[in-house]
Amino acid sequence: MKKNKTSKNWINKQNRDIYVRESRDQGYRSRSAYKLIEIDQKFHFLSKSRTLLDLGSVPGSWSQVASKKIKNGKILSVDIKEMLPISNTVFLKGDFTKLETQNKIMKFFNKRIDVMVSDMASNTTGNKNLDSLRTGNLCLNALEFSRKILKINAYFVSKIFMGTVFKEIQIRAKEIFKEVLIFKPRSSRKESKEIYIFCENLKILND
């Protein structure tokens, strides 16, 4: 009975959510599309880009947003789960944290790219501190990879959760990028600890 009540409350919450309704009307696969739209409205980086890597892409809403902005470039979406096709986008199924997957990404682009976005998050355990730590480690992994794949004047965007690893991520990002900013989109639920880190211009390329 309790599970049914929880499911009903979740459905009611979804139906009241303006971003859920708009995503359905506009054909986006999830409300998270509006997070990337807001981030781009603030920092204006998608229209300047021709090559983009989307990590943790499933169900594909961020890739949908990117594909509308990057018409004549290359977009690679990566996730451990299957993703339905998106126009102007290539999908790679694999675990980003594995060297094999990273090598496939490097081979696909065969050059440094303009932008790397990550909406990766670990599976929730119910332990908020543990979930924050695991998602933070995914962001740290992505930051390290950014040094191998991004151009010197490129952009990096990643989801992070407020928690014990937050400061470590900020410190590492500032070691890698010249500009590091924190942003919480309006479309990110108020009760959520998620925020996004926006980084621009690598300090040193890693060959």
PDB file of N, CA, C and O in Angstrom, residues 176-201:
ATOM      1  N   ILE A 176      42.818  22.722 -13.742  1.00  0.00           N
ATOM      2  CA  ILE A 176      42.778  22.322 -15.152  1.00  0.00           C
ATOM      3  C   ILE A 176      42.300  23.451 -16.060  1.00  0.00           C
ATOM      4  O   ILE A 176      42.810  23.636 -17.159  1.00  0.00           O
ATOM      5  N   PHE A 177      41.317  24.240 -15.578  1.00  0.00           N
ATOM      6  CA  PHE A 177      40.707  25.280 -16.404  1.00  0.00           C
ATOM      7  C   PHE A 177      40.965  26.684 -15.848  1.00  0.00           C
ATOM      8  O   PHE A 177      41.102  26.875 -14.644  1.00  0.00           O
ATOM      9  N   LYS A 178      40.972  27.657 -16.747  1.00  0.00           N
ATOM     10  CA  LYS A 178      41.187  29.048 -16.348  1.00  0.00           C
ATOM     11  C   LYS A 178      39.944  29.638 -15.685  1.00  0.00           C
ATOM     12  O   LYS A 178      40.049  30.488 -14.807  1.00  0.00           O
ATOM     13  N   GLU A 179      38.770  29.224 -16.156  1.00  0.00           N
ATOM     14  CA  GLU A 179      37.522  29.764 -15.606  1.00  0.00           C
ATOM     15  C   GLU A 179      36.635  28.631 -15.116  1.00  0.00           C
ATOM     16  O   GLU A 179      36.347  27.690 -15.867  1.00  0.00           O
ATOM     17  N   VAL A 180      36.188  28.717 -13.878  1.00  0.00           N
ATOM     18  CA  VAL A 180      35.339  27.682 -13.272  1.00  0.00           C
ATOM     19  C   VAL A 180      34.188  28.372 -12.540  1.00  0.00           C
ATOM     20  O   VAL A 180      34.409  29.204 -11.657  1.00  0.00           O
ATOM     21  N   LEU A 181      32.966  28.021 -12.920  1.00  0.00           N
ATOM     22  CA  LEU A 181      31.782  28.628 -12.317  1.00  0.00           C
ATOM     23  C   LEU A 181      30.786  27.543 -11.913  1.00  0.00           C
ATOM     24  O   LEU A 181      30.731  26.480 -12.538  1.00  0.00           O
ATOM     25  N   ILE A 182      29.989  27.819 -10.903  1.00  0.00           N
ATOM     26  CA  ILE A 182      28.955  26.906 -10.436  1.00  0.00           C
ATOM     27  C   ILE A 182      27.593  27.507 -10.765  1.00  0.00           C
ATOM     28  O   ILE A 182      27.366  28.708 -10.556  1.00  0.00           O
ATOM     29  N   PHE A 183      26.693  26.686 -11.267  1.00  0.00           N
ATOM     30  CA  PHE A 183      25.387  27.180 -11.702  1.00  0.00           C
ATOM     31  C   PHE A 183      24.301  26.159 -11.389  1.00  0.00           C
ATOM     32  O   PHE A 183      24.487  24.957 -11.618  1.00  0.00           O
ATOM     33  N   LYS A 184      23.176  26.634 -10.863  1.00  0.00           N
ATOM     34  CA  LYS A 184      22.019  25.767 -10.625  1.00  0.00           C
ATOM     35  C   LYS A 184      20.865  26.268 -11.489  1.00  0.00           C
ATOM     36  O   LYS A 184      20.301  27.341 -11.221  1.00  0.00           O
ATOM     37  N   PRO A 185      20.499  25.520 -12.527  1.00  0.00           N
ATOM     38  CA  PRO A 185      19.387  25.937 -13.396  1.00  0.00           C
ATOM     39  C   PRO A 185      18.062  25.982 -12.636  1.00  0.00           C
ATOM     40  O   PRO A 185      17.866  25.237 -11.677  1.00  0.00           O
ATOM     41  N   ARG A 186      17.166  26.826 -13.085  1.00  0.00           N
ATOM     42  CA  ARG A 186      15.827  26.879 -12.481  1.00  0.00           C
ATOM     43  C   ARG A 186      15.105  25.550 -12.633  1.00  0.00           C
ATOM     44  O   ARG A 186      14.293  25.180 -11.788  1.00  0.00           O
ATOM     45  N   SER A 187      15.398  24.841 -13.717  1.00  0.00           N
ATOM     46  CA  SER A 187      14.731  23.571 -13.976  1.00  0.00           C
ATOM     47  C   SER A 187      15.242  22.439 -13.097  1.00  0.00           C
ATOM     48  O   SER A 187      14.675  21.339 -13.093  1.00  0.00           O
ATOM     49  N   SER A 188      16.312  22.684 -12.367  1.00  0.00           N
ATOM     50  CA  SER A 188      16.777  21.705 -11.378  1.00  0.00           C
ATOM     51  C   SER A 188      15.922  21.877 -10.128  1.00  0.00           C
ATOM     52  O   SER A 188      15.781  22.973  -9.600  1.00  0.00           O
ATOM     53  N   ARG A 189      15.326  20.795  -9.664  1.00  0.00           N
ATOM     54  CA  ARG A 189      14.381  20.889  -8.554  1.00  0.00           C
ATOM     55  C   ARG A 189      15.042  21.497  -7.314  1.00  0.00           C
ATOM     56  O   ARG A 189      16.192  21.185  -6.988  1.00  0.00           O
ATOM     57  N   LYS A 190      14.302  22.357  -6.623  1.00  0.00           N
ATOM     58  CA  LYS A 190      14.839  23.078  -5.470  1.00  0.00           C
ATOM     59  C   LYS A 190      15.355  22.135  -4.393  1.00  0.00           C
ATOM     60  O   LYS A 190      16.355  22.410  -3.731  1.00  0.00           O
ATOM     61  N   GLU A 191      14.643  21.006  -4.199  1.00  0.00           N
ATOM     62  CA  GLU A 191      15.037  20.086  -3.136  1.00  0.00           C
ATOM     63  C   GLU A 191      16.248  19.237  -3.507  1.00  0.00           C
ATOM     64  O   GLU A 191      16.839  18.562  -2.666  1.00  0.00           O
ATOM     65  N   SER A 192      16.643  19.287  -4.788  1.00  0.00           N
ATOM     66  CA  SER A 192      17.774  18.490  -5.250  1.00  0.00           C
ATOM     67  C   SER A 192      19.097  19.157  -4.892  1.00  0.00           C
ATOM     68  O   SER A 192      19.241  20.376  -4.967  1.00  0.00           O
ATOM     69  N   LYS A 193      20.095  18.337  -4.526  1.00  0.00           N
ATOM     70  CA  LYS A 193      21.431  18.847  -4.227  1.00  0.00           C
ATOM     71  C   LYS A 193      22.285  19.005  -5.480  1.00  0.00           C
ATOM     72  O   LYS A 193      23.441  19.401  -5.402  1.00  0.00           O
ATOM     73  N   GLU A 194      21.712  18.679  -6.647  1.00  0.00           N
ATOM     74  CA  GLU A 194      22.503  18.753  -7.866  1.00  0.00           C
ATOM     75  C   GLU A 194      22.765  20.199  -8.268  1.00  0.00           C
ATOM     76  O   GLU A 194      21.909  21.075  -8.138  1.00  0.00           O
ATOM     77  N   ILE A 195      23.960  20.437  -8.732  1.00  0.00           N
ATOM     78  CA  ILE A 195      24.356  21.695  -9.334  1.00  0.00           C
ATOM     79  C   ILE A 195      25.238  21.341 -10.524  1.00  0.00           C
ATOM     80  O   ILE A 195      25.576  20.171 -10.729  1.00  0.00           O
ATOM     81  N   TYR A 196      25.605  22.341 -11.297  1.00  0.00           N
ATOM     82  CA  TYR A 196      26.440  22.085 -12.473  1.00  0.00           C
ATOM     83  C   TYR A 196      27.687  22.959 -12.428  1.00  0.00           C
ATOM     84  O   TYR A 196      27.625  24.126 -12.037  1.00  0.00           O
ATOM     85  N   ILE A 197      28.784  22.367 -12.831  1.00  0.00           N
ATOM     86  CA  ILE A 197      30.042  23.083 -12.899  1.00  0.00           C
ATOM     87  C   ILE A 197      30.334  23.385 -14.365  1.00  0.00           C
ATOM     88  O   ILE A 197      30.220  22.517 -15.232  1.00  0.00           O
ATOM     89  N   PHE A 198      30.646  24.649 -14.651  1.00  0.00           N
ATOM     90  CA  PHE A 198      30.956  25.086 -16.005  1.00  0.00           C
ATOM     91  C   PHE A 198      32.406  25.546 -16.036  1.00  0.00           C
ATOM     92  O   PHE A 198      32.810  26.407 -15.256  1.00  0.00           O
ATOM     93  N   CYS A 199      33.176  24.959 -16.935  1.00  0.00           N
ATOM     94  CA  CYS A 199      34.601  25.279 -17.031  1.00  0.00           C
ATOM     95  C   CYS A 199      34.934  25.697 -18.462  1.00  0.00           C
ATOM     96  O   CYS A 199      34.386  25.153 -19.420  1.00  0.00           O
ATOM     97  N   GLU A 200      35.867  26.633 -18.571  1.00  0.00           N
ATOM     98  CA  GLU A 200      36.231  27.152 -19.891  1.00  0.00           C
ATOM     99  C   GLU A 200      37.729  27.400 -19.974  1.00  0.00           C
ATOM    100  O   GLU A 200      38.345  27.886 -19.037  1.00  0.00           O
ATOM    101  N   ASN A 201      38.311  27.025 -21.092  1.00  0.00           N
ATOM    102  CA  ASN A 201      39.722  27.278 -21.412  1.00  0.00           C
ATOM    103  C   ASN A 201      40.688  26.465 -20.547  1.00  0.00           C
ATOM    104  O   ASN A 201      40.950  26.802 -19.391  1.00  0.00           O
TER     105      ASN A 201
END
